Short mmCIF file of C-alpha atoms in Angstrom, two decimals:
data_model
loop_
_atom_site.label_atom_id
_atom_site.label_comp_id
_atom_site.label_asym_id
_atom_site.label_seq_id
_atom_site.Cartn_x
_atom_site.Cartn_y
_atom_site.Cartn_z
CA UNK A 26 22.35 -20.48 21.43
CA UNK A 27 22.04 -18.34 24.54
CA UNK A 28 19.52 -19.24 27.25
CA UNK A 29 17.70 -17.05 29.73
CA UNK A 30 15.16 -17.28 32.52
CA UNK A 31 11.54 -16.81 31.55
CA UNK A 32 10.88 -13.62 33.47
CA UNK A 33 10.82 -14.17 37.22
CA UNK A 34 10.20 -17.91 36.86
CA UNK A 35 12.80 -20.66 37.06
CA UNK A 36 12.02 -21.89 33.54
CA UNK A 37 14.84 -21.57 31.01
CA UNK A 38 14.16 -20.55 27.41
CA UNK A 39 16.30 -19.87 24.37
CA UNK A 40 17.07 -16.19 23.83
CA UNK A 41 15.48 -16.62 20.41
CA UNK A 42 12.03 -18.18 20.22
CA UNK A 43 10.15 -19.45 17.19
CA UNK A 44 7.03 -17.49 16.26
CA UNK A 45 4.31 -19.33 14.36
CA UNK A 46 2.00 -16.82 12.71
CA UNK A 47 3.33 -17.98 9.34
CA UNK A 48 1.92 -21.49 9.82
CA UNK A 49 -1.49 -21.94 8.18
CA UNK A 50 -3.43 -20.37 5.34
CA UNK A 51 -5.77 -17.78 6.79
CA UNK A 52 -3.51 -14.93 7.96
CA UNK A 53 -1.75 -14.21 4.66
CA UNK A 54 1.66 -13.93 6.31
CA UNK A 55 3.19 -17.24 5.31
CA UNK A 56 0.67 -19.92 4.38
CA UNK A 57 3.06 -22.72 5.37
CA UNK A 58 1.60 -26.23 5.30
CA UNK A 59 2.28 -29.21 7.58
CA UNK A 60 5.49 -30.35 5.88
CA UNK A 61 6.93 -26.84 5.89
CA UNK A 62 5.94 -26.47 9.55
CA UNK A 63 7.63 -29.76 10.42
CA UNK A 64 10.79 -28.74 8.61
CA UNK A 65 10.94 -25.29 10.19
CA UNK A 66 10.37 -26.51 13.75
CA UNK A 67 12.97 -29.26 13.38
CA UNK A 68 15.43 -26.77 11.91
CA UNK A 69 14.91 -24.42 14.87
CA UNK A 70 15.18 -27.15 17.51
CA UNK A 71 18.36 -28.54 15.93
CA UNK A 72 19.94 -25.10 16.36
CA UNK A 73 19.13 -24.75 20.03
CA UNK A 74 15.74 -23.05 20.08
CA UNK A 75 13.56 -24.62 22.76
CA UNK A 76 10.76 -22.03 22.91
CA UNK A 77 7.79 -22.02 20.51
CA UNK A 78 5.07 -19.38 20.68
CA UNK A 79 1.69 -19.62 18.99
CA UNK A 80 -1.89 -18.38 19.51
CA UNK A 81 -5.40 -19.66 19.02
CA UNK A 82 -6.17 -16.84 16.60
CA UNK A 83 -3.28 -17.60 14.22
CA UNK A 84 -5.18 -18.80 11.16
CA UNK A 85 -8.09 -19.46 13.51
CA UNK A 86 -6.52 -22.50 15.14
CA UNK A 87 -4.67 -23.91 12.14
CA UNK A 88 -1.27 -22.79 13.40
CA UNK A 89 -1.83 -24.66 16.66
CA UNK A 90 -2.92 -27.77 14.75
CA UNK A 91 0.21 -27.70 12.59
CA UNK A 92 2.47 -27.06 15.59
CA UNK A 93 0.81 -29.84 17.58
CA UNK A 94 1.44 -32.36 14.83
CA UNK A 95 5.02 -31.18 14.34
CA UNK A 96 5.98 -31.59 18.01
CA UNK A 97 4.25 -34.92 18.54
CA UNK A 98 6.66 -37.22 20.36
CA UNK A 99 8.97 -34.38 21.44
CA UNK A 100 6.52 -32.24 23.38
CA UNK A 101 8.48 -32.49 26.64
CA UNK A 102 11.61 -31.08 24.97
CA UNK A 103 9.86 -27.80 24.21
CA UNK A 104 8.70 -24.77 26.16
CA UNK A 105 5.32 -24.27 24.51
CA UNK A 106 3.36 -21.02 24.67
CA UNK A 107 0.02 -19.97 23.27
CA UNK A 108 -2.43 -17.11 23.69
CA UNK A 109 -6.16 -16.34 23.86
CA UNK A 110 -8.43 -13.31 23.88
CA UNK A 111 -8.92 -12.31 20.22
CA UNK A 112 -12.09 -13.29 18.28
CA UNK A 113 -12.39 -16.91 17.19
CA UNK A 114 -15.79 -16.45 15.55
CA UNK A 115 -17.32 -13.95 13.15
CA UNK A 116 -20.82 -14.53 14.50
CA UNK A 117 -20.62 -15.35 18.21
CA UNK A 118 -19.31 -12.42 20.23
CA UNK A 119 -18.81 -14.63 23.32
CA UNK A 120 -15.99 -16.36 21.42
CA UNK A 121 -13.85 -13.33 22.15
CA UNK A 122 -12.33 -11.55 25.12
CA UNK A 123 -10.70 -12.46 28.42
CA UNK A 124 -13.91 -13.66 30.05
CA UNK A 125 -13.94 -16.76 32.22
CA UNK A 126 -16.15 -18.47 29.63
CA UNK A 127 -13.82 -17.72 26.75
CA UNK A 128 -10.58 -18.44 28.62
CA UNK A 129 -11.88 -21.83 29.75
CA UNK A 130 -13.18 -22.65 26.28
CA UNK A 131 -10.03 -21.57 24.47
CA UNK A 132 -7.55 -23.40 26.68
CA UNK A 133 -9.42 -26.64 26.06
CA UNK A 134 -9.52 -25.98 22.32
CA UNK A 135 -5.81 -25.08 22.26
CA UNK A 136 -4.87 -28.23 24.16
CA UNK A 137 -6.79 -30.37 21.67
CA UNK A 138 -5.19 -28.68 18.69
CA UNK A 139 -1.71 -28.85 20.21
CA UNK A 140 -2.20 -32.48 21.25
CA UNK A 141 -0.97 -31.89 24.77
CA UNK A 142 -2.39 -31.85 28.29
CA UNK A 143 -0.78 -28.53 29.24
CA UNK A 144 0.95 -25.44 27.90
CA UNK A 145 4.00 -24.01 29.61
CA UNK A 146 3.01 -20.36 29.10
CA UNK A 147 -0.55 -19.14 28.57
CA UNK A 148 -0.91 -15.48 27.63
CA UNK A 149 -3.74 -13.00 27.38
CA UNK A 150 -3.36 -11.60 23.88
CA UNK A 151 -4.46 -8.11 24.88
CA UNK A 152 -6.28 -5.98 27.44
CA UNK A 153 -10.04 -6.54 27.60
CA UNK A 154 -11.86 -3.36 28.58
CA UNK A 155 -15.24 -5.18 28.53
CA UNK A 156 -14.38 -7.76 31.19
CA UNK A 157 -13.58 -7.18 34.88
CA UNK A 158 -9.87 -7.74 35.32
CA UNK A 159 -10.42 -9.85 38.44
CA UNK A 160 -12.53 -12.27 36.38
CA UNK A 161 -9.72 -12.82 33.91
CA UNK A 162 -7.04 -13.19 36.58
CA UNK A 163 -9.04 -15.70 38.64
CA UNK A 164 -9.71 -17.79 35.53
CA UNK A 165 -5.99 -17.90 34.75
CA UNK A 166 -5.21 -18.82 38.35
CA UNK A 167 -7.68 -21.70 38.10
CA UNK A 168 -5.94 -23.00 34.98
CA UNK A 169 -2.61 -23.12 36.80
CA UNK A 170 -4.17 -24.91 39.77
CA UNK A 171 -5.81 -27.40 37.38
CA UNK A 172 -2.43 -28.19 35.83
CA UNK A 173 -3.44 -27.11 32.33
CA UNK A 174 -1.07 -24.13 32.42
CA UNK A 175 2.34 -23.83 34.08
CA UNK A 176 2.93 -20.06 33.85
CA UNK A 177 0.89 -17.09 32.69
CA UNK A 178 1.77 -13.99 30.72
CA UNK A 179 0.22 -10.97 29.08
CA UNK A 180 0.62 -9.29 25.72
CA UNK A 181 0.01 -5.81 24.35
CA UNK A 182 -0.82 -4.20 27.71
CA UNK A 183 0.10 -0.69 28.74
CA UNK A 184 2.40 -0.52 31.76
CA UNK A 185 -0.33 0.75 34.10
CA UNK A 186 -2.59 -2.12 33.06
CA UNK A 187 0.10 -4.68 33.81
CA UNK A 188 0.93 -2.99 37.12
CA UNK A 189 -2.75 -3.06 38.11
CA UNK A 190 -2.97 -6.77 37.26
CA UNK A 191 0.15 -7.62 39.26
CA UNK A 192 -1.21 -5.64 42.21
CA UNK A 193 -4.46 -7.60 42.19
CA UNK A 194 -2.62 -10.89 41.82
CA UNK A 195 -0.40 -10.07 44.78
CA UNK A 196 -3.24 -8.84 46.97
CA UNK A 197 -5.51 -11.81 46.24
CA UNK A 198 -2.73 -14.45 46.21
CA UNK A 199 -3.30 -15.34 42.57
CA UNK A 200 -0.78 -16.72 40.11
CA UNK A 201 1.27 -13.80 38.80
CA UNK A 202 2.13 -12.85 35.25
CA UNK A 203 5.79 -13.67 34.56
CA UNK A 204 6.07 -12.37 30.98
CA UNK A 205 4.88 -9.62 28.70
CA UNK A 206 4.88 -10.25 24.94
CA UNK A 207 5.35 -6.84 23.35
CA UNK A 208 6.28 -5.21 20.05
CA UNK A 209 9.79 -3.73 20.09
CA UNK A 210 12.07 -2.75 17.23
CA UNK A 211 14.50 -0.08 16.08
CA UNK A 212 11.57 1.74 14.45
CA UNK A 213 9.24 1.08 17.38
CA UNK A 214 10.99 1.93 20.64
CA UNK A 215 7.93 3.09 22.57
CA UNK A 216 8.49 0.21 24.98
CA UNK A 217 11.36 2.21 26.47
CA UNK A 218 9.13 5.01 27.75
CA UNK A 219 7.78 3.03 30.70
CA UNK A 220 7.60 -0.67 29.98
CA UNK A 221 11.24 -1.71 30.19
CA UNK A 222 11.74 0.07 33.51
CA UNK A 223 8.55 -1.53 34.79
CA UNK A 224 9.70 -4.97 33.62
CA UNK A 225 13.03 -4.56 35.40
CA UNK A 226 11.30 -3.37 38.57
CA UNK A 227 8.67 -6.12 38.61
CA UNK A 228 10.79 -8.98 37.27
CA UNK A 229 8.57 -9.58 34.25
CA UNK A 230 10.41 -10.89 31.22
CA UNK A 231 9.70 -9.28 27.86
CA UNK A 232 9.07 -11.50 24.85
CA UNK A 233 9.64 -9.42 21.74
CA UNK A 234 7.44 -9.77 18.68
CA UNK A 235 8.12 -8.30 15.24
CA UNK A 236 11.57 -6.94 15.97
CA UNK A 237 12.02 -6.70 12.17
CA UNK A 238 8.89 -4.52 11.96
CA UNK A 239 7.04 -6.92 9.71
CA UNK A 240 10.14 -7.54 7.59
CA UNK A 241 10.99 -3.89 6.92
CA UNK A 242 14.26 -4.07 8.86
CA UNK A 243 15.50 -7.05 6.88
CA UNK A 244 17.21 -4.40 4.76
CA UNK A 245 15.60 -5.21 1.42
CA UNK A 246 13.82 -1.88 1.10
CA UNK A 247 15.07 1.63 0.49
CA UNK A 248 13.64 4.96 -0.58
CA UNK A 249 14.25 3.99 -4.20
CA UNK A 250 13.37 0.30 -3.95
CA UNK A 251 9.83 -0.70 -2.95
CA UNK A 252 9.10 -4.00 -1.23
CA UNK A 253 9.72 -6.90 -3.63
CA UNK A 254 6.86 -9.15 -4.66
CA UNK A 255 6.12 -12.21 -2.51
CA UNK A 256 7.43 -10.62 0.68
CA UNK A 257 5.35 -10.30 3.81
CA UNK A 258 5.59 -6.51 3.63
CA UNK A 259 4.35 -6.41 0.03
CA UNK A 260 1.52 -8.88 0.57
CA UNK A 261 0.23 -7.92 4.01
CA UNK A 262 1.13 -4.23 4.06
CA UNK A 263 2.76 -2.34 6.91
CA UNK A 264 2.34 -4.75 9.81
CA UNK A 265 3.23 -2.20 12.50
CA UNK A 266 3.02 1.60 12.25
CA UNK A 267 6.23 3.59 11.98
CA UNK A 268 7.69 6.64 10.26
CA UNK A 269 9.05 5.33 6.96
CA UNK A 270 11.55 8.16 6.57
CA UNK A 271 12.99 7.30 9.96
CA UNK A 272 12.82 3.66 8.92
CA UNK A 273 14.97 4.24 5.86
CA UNK A 274 17.58 6.02 8.00
CA UNK A 275 17.57 3.06 10.38
CA UNK A 276 18.00 0.61 7.50
CA UNK A 277 21.02 2.60 6.29
CA UNK A 278 22.56 2.33 9.75
CA UNK A 279 21.79 -1.39 9.89
CA UNK A 280 23.63 -1.88 6.63
CA UNK A 281 26.63 0.03 7.97
CA UNK A 282 26.81 -2.05 11.16
CA UNK A 283 26.15 -5.27 9.25
CA UNK A 284 29.03 -4.55 6.86
CA UNK A 285 31.42 -4.18 9.80
CA UNK A 286 30.45 -7.64 11.08
CA UNK A 287 29.96 -9.46 7.78
CA UNK A 288 26.34 -9.96 8.78
CA UNK A 289 22.91 -9.02 7.43
CA UNK A 290 20.74 -6.08 8.54
CA UNK A 291 18.13 -8.52 9.87
CA UNK A 292 20.71 -10.22 12.05
CA UNK A 293 21.85 -6.87 13.43
CA UNK A 294 18.28 -5.74 14.18
CA UNK A 295 17.59 -8.95 16.10
CA UNK A 296 20.92 -8.78 17.96
CA UNK A 297 20.08 -5.21 18.98
CA UNK A 298 16.81 -6.35 20.54
CA UNK A 299 18.54 -9.23 22.32
CA UNK A 300 21.02 -6.76 23.85
CA UNK A 301 18.34 -4.62 25.50
CA UNK A 302 17.46 -4.99 29.20
CA UNK A 303 14.65 -7.21 30.56
CA UNK A 304 14.37 -9.30 27.39
CA UNK A 305 13.70 -13.00 28.02
CA UNK A 306 13.40 -14.01 24.37
CA UNK A 307 13.08 -12.44 20.93
CA UNK A 308 10.58 -14.22 18.71
CA UNK A 309 11.65 -14.80 15.13
CA UNK A 310 9.45 -16.03 12.29
CA UNK A 311 10.28 -16.82 8.70
CA UNK A 312 8.73 -18.40 5.65
CA UNK A 313 11.94 -19.88 4.32
CA UNK A 314 14.60 -21.92 6.08
CA UNK A 315 17.41 -19.75 4.78
CA UNK A 316 15.79 -16.69 6.38
CA UNK A 317 15.28 -18.56 9.65
CA UNK A 318 18.90 -19.68 9.56
CA UNK A 319 20.09 -16.10 9.15
CA UNK A 320 17.85 -14.92 11.99
CA UNK A 321 19.13 -17.63 14.33
CA UNK A 322 22.71 -16.55 13.65
CA UNK A 323 21.86 -13.30 15.44
CA UNK A 324 22.44 -15.26 18.65
CA UNK A 325 26.15 -15.33 17.80
CA UNK A 326 26.42 -11.66 16.84
CA UNK A 327 27.81 -9.47 19.62
CA UNK A 328 27.34 -5.81 18.86
CA UNK A 329 29.97 -3.38 20.11
CA UNK A 330 29.26 -0.27 22.15
CA UNK A 331 29.94 1.72 18.98
CA UNK A 332 27.36 -0.32 17.08
CA UNK A 333 24.75 0.20 19.79
CA UNK A 334 25.43 3.94 19.98
CA UNK A 335 25.09 4.29 16.21
CA UNK A 336 21.81 2.39 16.13
CA UNK A 337 20.51 4.27 19.15
CA UNK A 338 21.32 7.66 17.66
CA UNK A 339 19.55 7.07 14.37
CA UNK A 340 16.46 5.48 15.92
CA UNK A 341 16.10 7.53 19.11
CA UNK A 342 12.45 8.62 19.36
CA UNK A 343 13.06 11.18 22.11
CA UNK A 344 11.85 10.99 25.70
CA UNK A 345 8.23 11.95 26.42
CA UNK A 346 6.79 13.35 29.61
CA UNK A 347 6.65 12.15 32.37
CA UNK A 348 9.75 10.02 31.75
CA UNK A 349 12.03 13.00 31.18
CA UNK A 350 10.81 14.59 34.42
CA UNK A 351 11.39 11.35 36.33
CA UNK A 352 14.97 11.21 35.05
CA UNK A 353 15.48 14.92 35.67
CA UNK A 354 14.41 14.70 39.31
CA UNK A 355 15.95 11.31 40.05
CA UNK A 356 19.33 11.79 38.40
CA UNK A 357 20.00 15.44 37.65
CA UNK A 358 18.60 17.11 40.78
CA UNK A 359 19.05 14.37 43.39
CA UNK A 360 22.66 14.22 44.67
CA UNK A 361 22.39 10.69 46.08
CA UNK A 362 22.87 8.67 42.84
CA UNK A 363 26.26 10.31 42.29
CA UNK A 364 27.33 9.18 45.77
CA UNK A 365 25.77 5.72 45.68
CA UNK A 366 26.57 4.81 42.05
CA UNK A 367 29.52 6.99 41.00
CA UNK A 368 30.43 4.61 38.17
CA UNK A 369 27.29 5.66 36.31
CA UNK A 370 28.53 9.25 36.19
CA UNK A 371 32.11 8.72 35.05
CA UNK A 372 31.33 9.98 31.52
CA UNK A 373 29.27 12.94 32.64
CA UNK A 374 26.13 11.08 33.59
CA UNK A 375 23.23 9.28 31.94
CA UNK A 376 20.97 12.28 31.80
CA UNK A 377 21.38 15.87 30.66
CA UNK A 378 20.15 18.46 33.12
CA UNK A 379 17.48 20.13 31.02
CA UNK A 380 17.09 23.04 33.44
CA UNK A 381 20.74 24.05 33.17
CA UNK A 382 20.88 24.02 29.41
CA UNK A 383 21.09 21.40 26.67
CA UNK A 384 24.88 21.04 26.82
CA UNK A 385 25.17 20.54 30.55
CA UNK A 386 25.50 17.06 32.01
CA UNK A 387 25.46 15.89 35.60
#
């Protein structure tokens, strides 16, 4: 297993982390009981995973209860993360959001369910447009000062939202976000438009969720073969939005790369995510131990430059504005990068000069 720093912190986590949405009955993405949870967590820990990520909303607290029981007696061996912000009640609207009231309530509830006195990483599960950002950030800072939380992170923010939060935290001397848990896959590469550059600039570590796009990139599906029964994709539907025609092309490429390595498409898709910049850990989740075992083996799969180019070409979503203009001005029209970093331009350059024609490089 490979290990990496958790964002800008000094904490070390496995490059693959165990996701836990499949634990519990309510979410219809696994329905694993206590024994299955125990077995899966032990299996992951025995293979070098030290990072477990859950959330209060996963089966409305049941996932945390199952995880808490499974790690009893070995809590200090694990980097434990959970999240709050999404609704925990169908009737009380104050049991939702990133308000001080809800953050304080949910950390206490999570600690009880997890049977611990602290979590190593506490994450806001999404942006809350109904709550002043300063209120949320001060509540998180209080949790760190109280010792209930060691580090804080965010999830499912846009880059400008995260940048605004970091700016407030810096200005007001509050505990800073060290991670961003975000969706990223070969059929969902929107994170590359702004987020990855922002993460590299700010030092935030990205925690990847659903790098198999809800199971689609496991390679079981094709244009002529619908999702088999009893799979997450068949039962829960398309977990993340993507162009299925593009998806089928990506799956074909995954099979081609996998065949060269004697691996599976799922393993290749996970290894691709691990090879991208600013990634602290890629979260994997499975309902069966054999699937988890295959996913973990992605840590030992080293993709070649040829593999990465092939996967990039088939999945490339294009570059939207303003990113293409930023690259145009910073690399194509500014002479300084070619003087300061000539090694980046040995093969013609990382960016085509759009204003000189599509076949011209700098």
